[in-house]
CSV table of C-alpha atoms and ligand atoms in Angstrom, one decimal:
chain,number,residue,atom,x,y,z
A,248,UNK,CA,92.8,90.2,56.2
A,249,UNK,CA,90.6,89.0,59.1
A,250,UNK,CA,89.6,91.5,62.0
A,251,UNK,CA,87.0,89.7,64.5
A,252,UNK,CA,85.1,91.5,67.1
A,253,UNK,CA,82.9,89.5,70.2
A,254,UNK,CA,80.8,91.3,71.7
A,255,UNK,CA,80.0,89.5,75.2
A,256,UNK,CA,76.9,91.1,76.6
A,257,UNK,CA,75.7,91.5,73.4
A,258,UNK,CA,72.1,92.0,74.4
A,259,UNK,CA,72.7,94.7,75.8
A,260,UNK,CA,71.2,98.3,75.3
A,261,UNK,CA,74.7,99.7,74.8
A,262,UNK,CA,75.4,97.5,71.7
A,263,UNK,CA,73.7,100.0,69.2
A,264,UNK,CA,76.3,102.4,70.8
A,265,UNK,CA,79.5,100.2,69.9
A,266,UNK,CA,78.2,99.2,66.8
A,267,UNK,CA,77.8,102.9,65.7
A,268,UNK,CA,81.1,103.2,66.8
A,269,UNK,CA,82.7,100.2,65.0
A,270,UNK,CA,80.4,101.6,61.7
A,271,UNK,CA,82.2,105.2,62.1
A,272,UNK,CA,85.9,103.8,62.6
A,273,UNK,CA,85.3,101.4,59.0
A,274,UNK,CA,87.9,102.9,57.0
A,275,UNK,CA,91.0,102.1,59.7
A,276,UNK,CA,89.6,98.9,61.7
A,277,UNK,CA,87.8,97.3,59.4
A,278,UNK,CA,85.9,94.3,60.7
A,279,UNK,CA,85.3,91.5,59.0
A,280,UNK,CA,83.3,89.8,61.5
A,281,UNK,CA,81.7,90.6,64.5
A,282,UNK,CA,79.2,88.2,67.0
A,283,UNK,CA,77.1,89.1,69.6
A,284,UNK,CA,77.0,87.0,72.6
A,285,UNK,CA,74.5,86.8,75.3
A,286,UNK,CA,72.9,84.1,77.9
A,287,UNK,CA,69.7,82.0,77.6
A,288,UNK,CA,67.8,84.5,80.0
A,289,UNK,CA,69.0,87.6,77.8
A,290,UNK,CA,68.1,85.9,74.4
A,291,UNK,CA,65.0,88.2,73.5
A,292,UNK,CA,67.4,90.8,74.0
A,293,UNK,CA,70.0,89.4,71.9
A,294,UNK,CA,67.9,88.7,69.1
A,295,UNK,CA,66.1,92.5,69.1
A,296,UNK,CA,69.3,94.5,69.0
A,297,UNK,CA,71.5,91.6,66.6
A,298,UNK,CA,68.6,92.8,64.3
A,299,UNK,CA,68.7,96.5,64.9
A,300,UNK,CA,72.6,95.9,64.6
A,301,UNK,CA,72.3,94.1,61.1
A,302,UNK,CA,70.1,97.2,59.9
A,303,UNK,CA,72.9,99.8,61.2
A,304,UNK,CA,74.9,97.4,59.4
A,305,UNK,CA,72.9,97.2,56.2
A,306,UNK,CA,72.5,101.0,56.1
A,307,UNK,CA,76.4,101.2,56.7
A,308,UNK,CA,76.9,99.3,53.6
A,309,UNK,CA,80.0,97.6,55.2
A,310,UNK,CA,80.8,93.9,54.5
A,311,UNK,CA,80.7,92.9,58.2
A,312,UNK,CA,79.8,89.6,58.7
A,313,UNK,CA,77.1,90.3,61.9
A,314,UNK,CA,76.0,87.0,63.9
A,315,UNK,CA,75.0,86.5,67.4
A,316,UNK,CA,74.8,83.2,69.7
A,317,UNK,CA,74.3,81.8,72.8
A,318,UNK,CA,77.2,79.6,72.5
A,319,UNK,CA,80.1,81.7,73.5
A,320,UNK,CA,83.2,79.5,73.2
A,321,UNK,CA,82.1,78.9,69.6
A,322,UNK,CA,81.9,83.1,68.8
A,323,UNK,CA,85.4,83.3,70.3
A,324,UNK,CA,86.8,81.0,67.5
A,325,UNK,CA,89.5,83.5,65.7
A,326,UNK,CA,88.4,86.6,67.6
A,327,UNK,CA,91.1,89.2,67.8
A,328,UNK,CA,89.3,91.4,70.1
A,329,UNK,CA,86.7,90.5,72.5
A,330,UNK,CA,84.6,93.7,74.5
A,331,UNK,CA,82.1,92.4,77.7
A,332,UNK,CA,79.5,94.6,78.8
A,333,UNK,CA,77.9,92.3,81.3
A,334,UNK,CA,75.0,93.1,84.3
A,335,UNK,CA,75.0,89.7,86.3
A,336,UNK,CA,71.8,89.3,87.9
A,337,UNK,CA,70.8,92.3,85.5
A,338,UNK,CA,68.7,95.6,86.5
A,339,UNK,CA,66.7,93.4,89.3
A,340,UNK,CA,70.2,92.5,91.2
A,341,UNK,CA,71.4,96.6,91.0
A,342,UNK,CA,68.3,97.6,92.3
A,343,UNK,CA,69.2,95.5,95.5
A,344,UNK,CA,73.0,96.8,95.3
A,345,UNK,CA,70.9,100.7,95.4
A,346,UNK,CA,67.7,99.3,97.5
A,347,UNK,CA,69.2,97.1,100.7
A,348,UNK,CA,71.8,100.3,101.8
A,349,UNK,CA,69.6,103.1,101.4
A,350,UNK,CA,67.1,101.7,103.3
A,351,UNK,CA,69.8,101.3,106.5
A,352,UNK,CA,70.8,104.8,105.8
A,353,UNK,CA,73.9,103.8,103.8
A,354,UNK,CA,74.9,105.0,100.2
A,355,UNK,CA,73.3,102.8,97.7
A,356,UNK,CA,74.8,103.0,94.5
A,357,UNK,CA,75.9,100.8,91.1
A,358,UNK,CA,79.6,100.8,91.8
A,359,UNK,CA,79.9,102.7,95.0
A,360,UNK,CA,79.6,101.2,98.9
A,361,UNK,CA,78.1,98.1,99.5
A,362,UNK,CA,76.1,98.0,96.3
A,363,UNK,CA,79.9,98.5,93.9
A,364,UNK,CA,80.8,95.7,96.4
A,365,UNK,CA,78.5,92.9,95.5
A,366,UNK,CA,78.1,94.4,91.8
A,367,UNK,CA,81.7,93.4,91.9
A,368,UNK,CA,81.2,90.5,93.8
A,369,UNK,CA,78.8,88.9,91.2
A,370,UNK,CA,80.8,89.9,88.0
A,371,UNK,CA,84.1,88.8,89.2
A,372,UNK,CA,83.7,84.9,88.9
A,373,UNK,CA,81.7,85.4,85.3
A,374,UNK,CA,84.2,87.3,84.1
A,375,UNK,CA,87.0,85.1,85.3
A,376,UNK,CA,84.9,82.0,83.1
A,377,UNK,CA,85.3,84.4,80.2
A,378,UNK,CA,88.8,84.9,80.9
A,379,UNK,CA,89.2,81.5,80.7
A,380,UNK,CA,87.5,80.6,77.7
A,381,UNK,CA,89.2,83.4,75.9
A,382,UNK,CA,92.4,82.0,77.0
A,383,UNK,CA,91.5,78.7,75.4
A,384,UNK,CA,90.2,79.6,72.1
A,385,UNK,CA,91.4,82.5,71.0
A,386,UNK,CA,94.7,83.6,73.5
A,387,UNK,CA,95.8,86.8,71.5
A,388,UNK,CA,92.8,88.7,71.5
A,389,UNK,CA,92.8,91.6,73.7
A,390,UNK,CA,90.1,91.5,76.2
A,391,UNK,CA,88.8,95.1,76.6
A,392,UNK,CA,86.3,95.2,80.1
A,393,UNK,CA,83.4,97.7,80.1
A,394,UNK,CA,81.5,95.8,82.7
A,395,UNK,CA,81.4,97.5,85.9
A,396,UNK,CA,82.9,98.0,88.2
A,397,UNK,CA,85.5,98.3,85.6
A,398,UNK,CA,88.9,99.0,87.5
A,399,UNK,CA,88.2,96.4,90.3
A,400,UNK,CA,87.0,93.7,88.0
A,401,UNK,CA,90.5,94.4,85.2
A,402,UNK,CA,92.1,94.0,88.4
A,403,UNK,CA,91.5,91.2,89.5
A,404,UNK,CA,91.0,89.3,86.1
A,405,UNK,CA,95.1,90.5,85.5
A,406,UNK,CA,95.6,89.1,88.9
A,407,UNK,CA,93.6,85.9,89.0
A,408,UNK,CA,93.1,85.0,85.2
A,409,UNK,CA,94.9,83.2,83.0
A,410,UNK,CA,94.5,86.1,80.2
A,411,UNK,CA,96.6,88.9,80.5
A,412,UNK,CA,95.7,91.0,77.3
A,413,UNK,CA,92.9,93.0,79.2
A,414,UNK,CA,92.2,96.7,79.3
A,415,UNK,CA,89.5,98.4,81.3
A,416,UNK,CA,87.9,101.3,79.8
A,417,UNK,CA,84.7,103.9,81.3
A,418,UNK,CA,83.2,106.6,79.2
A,419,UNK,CA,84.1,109.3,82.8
A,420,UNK,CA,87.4,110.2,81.3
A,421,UNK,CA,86.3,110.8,77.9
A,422,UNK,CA,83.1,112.1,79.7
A,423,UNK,CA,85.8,115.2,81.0
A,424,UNK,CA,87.8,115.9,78.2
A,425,UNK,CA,84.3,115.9,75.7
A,426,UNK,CA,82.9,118.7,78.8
A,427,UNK,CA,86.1,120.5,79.0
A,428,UNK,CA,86.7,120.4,74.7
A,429,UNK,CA,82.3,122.1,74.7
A,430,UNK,CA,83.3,124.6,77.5
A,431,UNK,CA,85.9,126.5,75.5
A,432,UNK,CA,84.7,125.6,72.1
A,433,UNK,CA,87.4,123.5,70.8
A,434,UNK,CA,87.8,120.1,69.7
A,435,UNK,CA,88.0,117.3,72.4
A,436,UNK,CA,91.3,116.0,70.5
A,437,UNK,CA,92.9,119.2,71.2
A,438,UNK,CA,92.2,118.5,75.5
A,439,UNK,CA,94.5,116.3,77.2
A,440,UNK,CA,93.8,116.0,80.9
A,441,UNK,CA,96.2,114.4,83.2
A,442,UNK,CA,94.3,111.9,85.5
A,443,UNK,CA,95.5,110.1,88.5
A,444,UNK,CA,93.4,107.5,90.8
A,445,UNK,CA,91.4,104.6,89.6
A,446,UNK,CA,88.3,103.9,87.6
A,447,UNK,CA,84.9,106.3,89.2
A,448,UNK,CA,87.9,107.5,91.6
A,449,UNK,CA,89.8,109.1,89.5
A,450,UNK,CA,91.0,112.8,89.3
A,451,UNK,CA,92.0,115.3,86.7
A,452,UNK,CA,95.5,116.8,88.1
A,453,UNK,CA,96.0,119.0,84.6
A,454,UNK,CA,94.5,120.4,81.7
A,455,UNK,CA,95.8,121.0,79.0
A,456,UNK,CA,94.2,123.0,75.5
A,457,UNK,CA,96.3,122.5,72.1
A,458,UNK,CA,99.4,122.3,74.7
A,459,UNK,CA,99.0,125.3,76.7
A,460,UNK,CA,97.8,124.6,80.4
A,461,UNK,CA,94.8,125.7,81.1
A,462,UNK,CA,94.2,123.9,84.6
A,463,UNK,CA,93.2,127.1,86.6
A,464,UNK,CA,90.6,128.4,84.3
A,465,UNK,CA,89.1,125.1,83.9
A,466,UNK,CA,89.1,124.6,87.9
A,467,UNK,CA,87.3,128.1,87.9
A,468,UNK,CA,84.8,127.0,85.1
A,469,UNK,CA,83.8,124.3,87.5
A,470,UNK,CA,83.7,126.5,91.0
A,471,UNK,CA,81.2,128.7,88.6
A,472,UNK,CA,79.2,125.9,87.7
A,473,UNK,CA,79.8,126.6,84.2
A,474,UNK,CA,81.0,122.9,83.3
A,475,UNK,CA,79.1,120.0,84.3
A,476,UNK,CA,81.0,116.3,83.3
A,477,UNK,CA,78.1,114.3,84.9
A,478,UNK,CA,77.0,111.5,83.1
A,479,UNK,CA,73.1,110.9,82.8
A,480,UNK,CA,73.1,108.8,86.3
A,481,UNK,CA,74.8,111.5,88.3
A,482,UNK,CA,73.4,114.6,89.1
A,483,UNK,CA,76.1,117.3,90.1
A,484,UNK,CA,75.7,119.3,93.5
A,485,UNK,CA,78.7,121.3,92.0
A,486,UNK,CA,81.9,121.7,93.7
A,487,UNK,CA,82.4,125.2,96.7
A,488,UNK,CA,85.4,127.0,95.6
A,489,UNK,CA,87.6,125.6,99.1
A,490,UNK,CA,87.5,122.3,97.7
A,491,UNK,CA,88.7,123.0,94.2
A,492,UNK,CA,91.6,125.4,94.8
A,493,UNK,CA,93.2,123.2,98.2
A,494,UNK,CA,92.8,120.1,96.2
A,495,UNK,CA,94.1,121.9,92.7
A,496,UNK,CA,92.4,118.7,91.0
A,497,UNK,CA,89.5,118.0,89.0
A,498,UNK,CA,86.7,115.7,90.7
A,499,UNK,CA,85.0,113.0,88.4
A,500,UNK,CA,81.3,112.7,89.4
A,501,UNK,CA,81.4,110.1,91.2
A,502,UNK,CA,83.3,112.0,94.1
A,503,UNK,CA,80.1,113.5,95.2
A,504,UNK,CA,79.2,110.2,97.1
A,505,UNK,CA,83.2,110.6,99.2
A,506,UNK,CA,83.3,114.4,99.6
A,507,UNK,CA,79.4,115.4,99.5
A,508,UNK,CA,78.1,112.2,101.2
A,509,UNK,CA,75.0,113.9,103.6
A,510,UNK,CA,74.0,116.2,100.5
A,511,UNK,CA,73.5,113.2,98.0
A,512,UNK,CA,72.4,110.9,100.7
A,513,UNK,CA,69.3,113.1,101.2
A,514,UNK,CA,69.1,113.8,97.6
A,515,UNK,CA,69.1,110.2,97.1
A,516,UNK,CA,66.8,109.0,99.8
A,517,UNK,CA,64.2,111.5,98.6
A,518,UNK,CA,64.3,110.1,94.9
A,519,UNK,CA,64.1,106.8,96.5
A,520,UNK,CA,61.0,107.3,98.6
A,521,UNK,CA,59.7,108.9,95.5
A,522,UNK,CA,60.9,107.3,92.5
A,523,UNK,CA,62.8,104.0,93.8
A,524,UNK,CA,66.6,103.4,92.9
A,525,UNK,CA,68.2,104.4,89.5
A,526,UNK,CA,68.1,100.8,88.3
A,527,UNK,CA,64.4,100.8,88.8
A,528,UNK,CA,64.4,104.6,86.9
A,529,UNK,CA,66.6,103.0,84.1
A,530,UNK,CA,64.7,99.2,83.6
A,531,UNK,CA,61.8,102.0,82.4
A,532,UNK,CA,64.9,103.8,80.2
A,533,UNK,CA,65.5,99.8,78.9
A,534,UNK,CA,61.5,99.1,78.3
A,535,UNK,CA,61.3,102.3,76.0
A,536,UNK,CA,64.7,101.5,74.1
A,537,UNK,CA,64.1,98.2,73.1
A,538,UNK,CA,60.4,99.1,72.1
A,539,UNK,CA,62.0,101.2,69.9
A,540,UNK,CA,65.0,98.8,68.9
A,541,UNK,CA,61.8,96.8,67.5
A,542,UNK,CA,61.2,99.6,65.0
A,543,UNK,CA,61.9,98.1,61.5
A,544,UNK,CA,62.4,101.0,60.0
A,545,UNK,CA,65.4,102.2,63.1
A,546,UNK,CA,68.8,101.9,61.2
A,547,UNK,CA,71.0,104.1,63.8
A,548,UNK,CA,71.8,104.2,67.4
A,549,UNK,CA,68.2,106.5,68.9
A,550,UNK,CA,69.3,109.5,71.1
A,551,UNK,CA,67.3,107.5,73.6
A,552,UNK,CA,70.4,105.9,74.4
A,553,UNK,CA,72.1,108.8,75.7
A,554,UNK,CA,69.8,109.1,78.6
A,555,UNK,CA,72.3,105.9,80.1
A,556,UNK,CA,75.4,106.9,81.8
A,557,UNK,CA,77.3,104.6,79.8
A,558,UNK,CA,76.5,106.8,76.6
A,559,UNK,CA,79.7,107.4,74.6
A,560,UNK,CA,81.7,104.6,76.4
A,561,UNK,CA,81.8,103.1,72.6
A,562,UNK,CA,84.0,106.2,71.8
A,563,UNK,CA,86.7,104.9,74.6
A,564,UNK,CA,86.1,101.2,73.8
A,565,UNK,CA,86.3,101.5,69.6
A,566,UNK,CA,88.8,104.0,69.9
A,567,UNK,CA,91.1,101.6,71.7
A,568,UNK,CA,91.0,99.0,69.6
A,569,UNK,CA,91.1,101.0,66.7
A,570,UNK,CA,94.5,102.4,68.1
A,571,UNK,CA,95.8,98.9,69.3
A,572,UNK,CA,95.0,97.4,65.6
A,573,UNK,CA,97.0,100.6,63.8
A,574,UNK,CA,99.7,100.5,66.6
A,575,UNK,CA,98.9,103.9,66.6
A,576,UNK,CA,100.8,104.9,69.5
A,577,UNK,CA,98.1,107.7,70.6
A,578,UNK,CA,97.2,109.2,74.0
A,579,UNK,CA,93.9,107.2,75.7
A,580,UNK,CA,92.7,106.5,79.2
A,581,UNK,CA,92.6,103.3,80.5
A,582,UNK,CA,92.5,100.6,83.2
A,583,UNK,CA,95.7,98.9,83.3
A,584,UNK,CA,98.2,97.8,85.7
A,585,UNK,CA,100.1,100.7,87.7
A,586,UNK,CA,104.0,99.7,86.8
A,587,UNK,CA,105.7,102.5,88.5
A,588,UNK,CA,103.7,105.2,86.5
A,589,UNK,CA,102.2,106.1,90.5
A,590,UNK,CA,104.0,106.3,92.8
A,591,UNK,CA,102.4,105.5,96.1
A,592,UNK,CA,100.3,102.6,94.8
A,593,UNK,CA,101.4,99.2,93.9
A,594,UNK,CA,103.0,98.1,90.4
A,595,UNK,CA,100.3,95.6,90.3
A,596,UNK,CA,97.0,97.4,91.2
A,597,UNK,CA,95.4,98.5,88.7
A,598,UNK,CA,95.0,102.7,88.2
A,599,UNK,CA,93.0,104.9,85.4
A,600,UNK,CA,95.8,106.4,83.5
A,601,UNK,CA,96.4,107.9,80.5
A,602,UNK,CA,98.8,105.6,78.5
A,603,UNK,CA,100.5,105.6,74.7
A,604,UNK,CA,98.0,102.5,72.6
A,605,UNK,CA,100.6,100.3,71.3
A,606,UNK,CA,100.3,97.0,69.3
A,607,UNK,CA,101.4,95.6,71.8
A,608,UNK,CA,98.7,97.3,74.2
A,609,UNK,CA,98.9,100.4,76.6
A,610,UNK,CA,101.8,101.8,77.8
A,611,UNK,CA,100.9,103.8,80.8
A,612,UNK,CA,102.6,107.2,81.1
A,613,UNK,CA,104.1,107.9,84.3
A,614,UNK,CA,102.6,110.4,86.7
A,615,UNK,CA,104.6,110.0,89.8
A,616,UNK,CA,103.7,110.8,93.2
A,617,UNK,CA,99.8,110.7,94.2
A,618,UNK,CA,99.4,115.0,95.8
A,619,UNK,CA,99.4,114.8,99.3
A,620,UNK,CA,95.8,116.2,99.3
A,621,UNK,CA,94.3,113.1,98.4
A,622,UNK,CA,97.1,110.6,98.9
A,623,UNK,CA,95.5,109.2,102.0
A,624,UNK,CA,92.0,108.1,100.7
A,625,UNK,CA,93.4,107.6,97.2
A,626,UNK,CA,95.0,104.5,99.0
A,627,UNK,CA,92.8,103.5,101.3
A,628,UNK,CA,90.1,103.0,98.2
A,629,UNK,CA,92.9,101.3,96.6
A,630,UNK,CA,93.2,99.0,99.2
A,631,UNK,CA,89.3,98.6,99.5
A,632,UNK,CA,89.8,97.5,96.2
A,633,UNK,CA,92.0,94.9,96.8
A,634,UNK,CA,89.7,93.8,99.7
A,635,UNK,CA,86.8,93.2,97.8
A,636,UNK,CA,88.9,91.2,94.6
A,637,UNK,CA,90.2,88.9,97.8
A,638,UNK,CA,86.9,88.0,99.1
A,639,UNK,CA,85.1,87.7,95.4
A,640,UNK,CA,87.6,85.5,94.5
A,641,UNK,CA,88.3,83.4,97.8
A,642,UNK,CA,84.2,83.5,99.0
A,643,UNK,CA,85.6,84.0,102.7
A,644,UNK,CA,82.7,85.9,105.1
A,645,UNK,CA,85.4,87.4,106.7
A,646,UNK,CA,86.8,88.7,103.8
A,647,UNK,CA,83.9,89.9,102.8
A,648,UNK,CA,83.7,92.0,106.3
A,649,UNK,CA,86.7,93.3,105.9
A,650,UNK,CA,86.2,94.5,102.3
A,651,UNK,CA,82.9,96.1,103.9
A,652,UNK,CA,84.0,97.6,106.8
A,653,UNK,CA,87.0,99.1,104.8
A,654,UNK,CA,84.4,101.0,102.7
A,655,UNK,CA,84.5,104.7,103.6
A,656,UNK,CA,80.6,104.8,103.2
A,657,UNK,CA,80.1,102.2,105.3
A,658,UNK,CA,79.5,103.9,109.0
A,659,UNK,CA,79.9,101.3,111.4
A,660,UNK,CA,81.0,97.6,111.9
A,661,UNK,CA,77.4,97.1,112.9
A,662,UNK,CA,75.9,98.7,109.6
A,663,UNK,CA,79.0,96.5,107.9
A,664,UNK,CA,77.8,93.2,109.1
A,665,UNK,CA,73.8,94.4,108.6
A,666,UNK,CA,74.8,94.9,104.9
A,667,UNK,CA,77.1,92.3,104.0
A,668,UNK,CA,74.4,89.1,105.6
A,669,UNK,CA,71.2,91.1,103.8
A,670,UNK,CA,73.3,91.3,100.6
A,671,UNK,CA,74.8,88.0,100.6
A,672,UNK,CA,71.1,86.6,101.0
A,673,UNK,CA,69.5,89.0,98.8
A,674,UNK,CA,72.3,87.7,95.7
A,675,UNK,CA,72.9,84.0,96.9
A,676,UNK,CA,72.0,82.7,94.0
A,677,UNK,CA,75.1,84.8,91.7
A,678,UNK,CA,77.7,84.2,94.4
A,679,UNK,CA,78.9,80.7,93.9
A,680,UNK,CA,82.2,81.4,95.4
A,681,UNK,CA,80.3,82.4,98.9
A,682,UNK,CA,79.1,79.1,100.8
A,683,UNK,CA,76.1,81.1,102.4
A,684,UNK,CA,76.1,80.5,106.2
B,84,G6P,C1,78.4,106.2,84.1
B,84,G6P,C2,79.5,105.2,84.4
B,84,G6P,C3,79.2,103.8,84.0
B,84,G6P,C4,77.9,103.4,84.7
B,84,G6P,C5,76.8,104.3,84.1
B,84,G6P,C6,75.5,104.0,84.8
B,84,G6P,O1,78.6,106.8,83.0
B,84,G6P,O2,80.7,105.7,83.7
B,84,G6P,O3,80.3,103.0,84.5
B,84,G6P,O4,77.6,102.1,84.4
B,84,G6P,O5,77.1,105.7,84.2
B,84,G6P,O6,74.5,104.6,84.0
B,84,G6P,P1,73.0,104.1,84.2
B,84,G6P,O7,72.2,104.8,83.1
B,84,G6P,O8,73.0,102.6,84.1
B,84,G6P,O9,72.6,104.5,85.6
């Protein structure tokens, strides 16, 4: 029995993540083959970590059959599942995303504000190519998205793309429940949190230890500053007391830059004039990796790795496919379409929900209306959302503005239109689908 994983991205520095994670789930999803694909520019890349991967391998002492290629509609010959972890325009086109908004001021972040907007502008028509291709050659594997940002881009690749079988995924949810499992010293299969939002906006509504609900002493963990859920790219400010018990929900991290906007803004402007931008702080992370990636005698995924934010996003992505492959019917959180399990949001936006993993993919379990607490900007990011998939996949300026302006971190219709012409210029040359005026 065949089982073939692609791997697009797979230059990457995550990849020694997911391939740990495709060595520890062996004995129930057995690959027989797995490929690494990356582009020309990422080839160095690609050859340094397919080699670290074949030593993982080797040390495994698993038949997998490890390639890697340049040539991406050949890898997706027979592939049943195919995972893209993509960076278009790489670390150099983030830093701009971070760079061109702090310097007016303005939020400057990977996925959030302007920056989320033309990270997503950027990925959007790549990913749409790979949708194509896997439509073409191999139409029933299941397309699982870990390129950010990952709920806008699963949107609008359902919406626009010829593939359907696609399932976002982010390592924040998993992120929680591992925080939540440490804090009271159980295991993280015995937490089930109730979320409700979308990807980076999503909140925690109810928490839940072997069954019993434990939502309040959680919430009070977190006013005491006892739990921290931040991945390595966010630093928490931690959360006053008013805002956990009106809202009666769990933030995820990246809520600081909605609810705590003039505290990070300094925070971040001051690590700017000092350090420059987390992509410029993580392309030093990247240098040290893949010097030691070029150890011959590495054969595991180096701790390094876990100074990334991404760290432990294999754990969502493997798990997932593990669970589609055994139809195992478990509990996961993913990026799907809405279908009535919100109410308040459209049946065909995509949401971060916790659904049961199916053969036949994710069922999403219904979580009905969106509290009235946070109902309002819950929507209005939703609609953002929407904004900017219009505009990345029409290339209209003034779709573009609108997507902008609709940003709650974007101040002013002046700051909108200084934004969106400095960033348009600053990418033109990985925004096809905008005829630069
Ligand atoms: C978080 C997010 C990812 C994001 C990453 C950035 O964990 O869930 O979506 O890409 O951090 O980490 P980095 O190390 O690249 O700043």
């Amino acid at each position: 029995m065949s089982l073939k994983v692609v791997v697009i991205g797979g230059g990457s520095s995550y990849t020694p993540e997911i391939i740990e994670g495709f060595i520890h789930r062996y004995e129930s999803f057995p690959i027989t083959e797995l490929t690494l694909v990356d582009i020309e520019k990422g080839l160095e890349k690609l050859e340094i970590v397919g080699a670290l991967a074949t030593r993982m391998i080797r040390k495994s002492g698993y038949p997998i059959k490890l390639s890697w290629t340049l040539n991406r509609k050949e890898a997706l010959q027979n592939a049943d599942f195919v995972t893209t972890q993509i960076r278009v325009g790489g670390l150099d086109a983030r830093a701009k995303d971070e760079r061109i908004p702090l310097t007016h001021g303005v939020i400057g972040q990977e996925t959030n504000g302007p920056g989320g907007i033309f990270k997503a502008f950027r990925t959007i028509p790549v990913l749409m190519d790979i949708c194509r291709d896997i439509h073409e050659v191999c139409p029933n594997a299941w397309m699982i998205n870990f390129t950010n940002p990952a709920g806008i881009v699963t949107e609008a690749l359902l919406k626009y793309s010829p593939h359907k079988k696609v399932i976002g995924v982010c390592n924040i949810p998993i992120n929680m429940k591992n925080s939540v499992a440490e804090m009271v010293n159980c295991e993280a299969k015995d937490v089930e949190i109730e979320f409700i939002g979308m990807n980076h906006f999503v909140f925690g509504r109810k928490v839940l230890i072997k069954g019993i609900d434990q939502t309040e002493e959680v919430m009070d963990k977190l006013i005491h500053k006892e739990i921290d859920y931040s991945p390595a790219n966010i630093v928490s400010l931690g959360w006053s007391k008013e805002f956990i018990q009106s809202l009666k929900l769990l933030p995820n991290p990246y809520h600081q830059y909605y609810f705590q906007i003039e505290d990070v803004l300094e925070k971040d402007l001051k690590a700017f004039a000092e350090n420059g931008t987390r992509a410029e702080i993580v392309k030093e992370v990247e240098k040290e990796l893949f010097i030691k990636y070029q150890d011959k005698e590495l054969q595991e995924k180096p701790k390094e790795l876990e100074k990334r934010g991404g760290a432990y996003y294999s754990d969502a992505a493997c798990s997932l496919m593990d669970s589609i492959y055994n139809n195992t019917g478990d509990v996961q959180t993913v990026n799907i379409f809405n279908q009535g399990a919100t109410t308040g949001l459209p049946n065909d936006s995509v949401i971060e929900v916790n659904a049961l993993i199916t053969k036949d993919g994710p069922k999403p379990i219904t979580v009905g209306e969106l509290p009235l607490s946070v109902r309002g900007i819950i929507q209005q990011m939703k609609a953002f959302e929407q904004l900017v998939i219009e505009a990345a996949i029409s290339g209209e300026y003034l779709k573009a503005y609108q997507a902008m302006i609709m940003n709650p971190l974007v101040p002013s219709e002046k700051k909108a239109k200084i934004l969106l012409d400095e960033l348009l210029e600053a990418h033109k040359d990985y925004l096809p689908q905008f005829s630069i005026k």
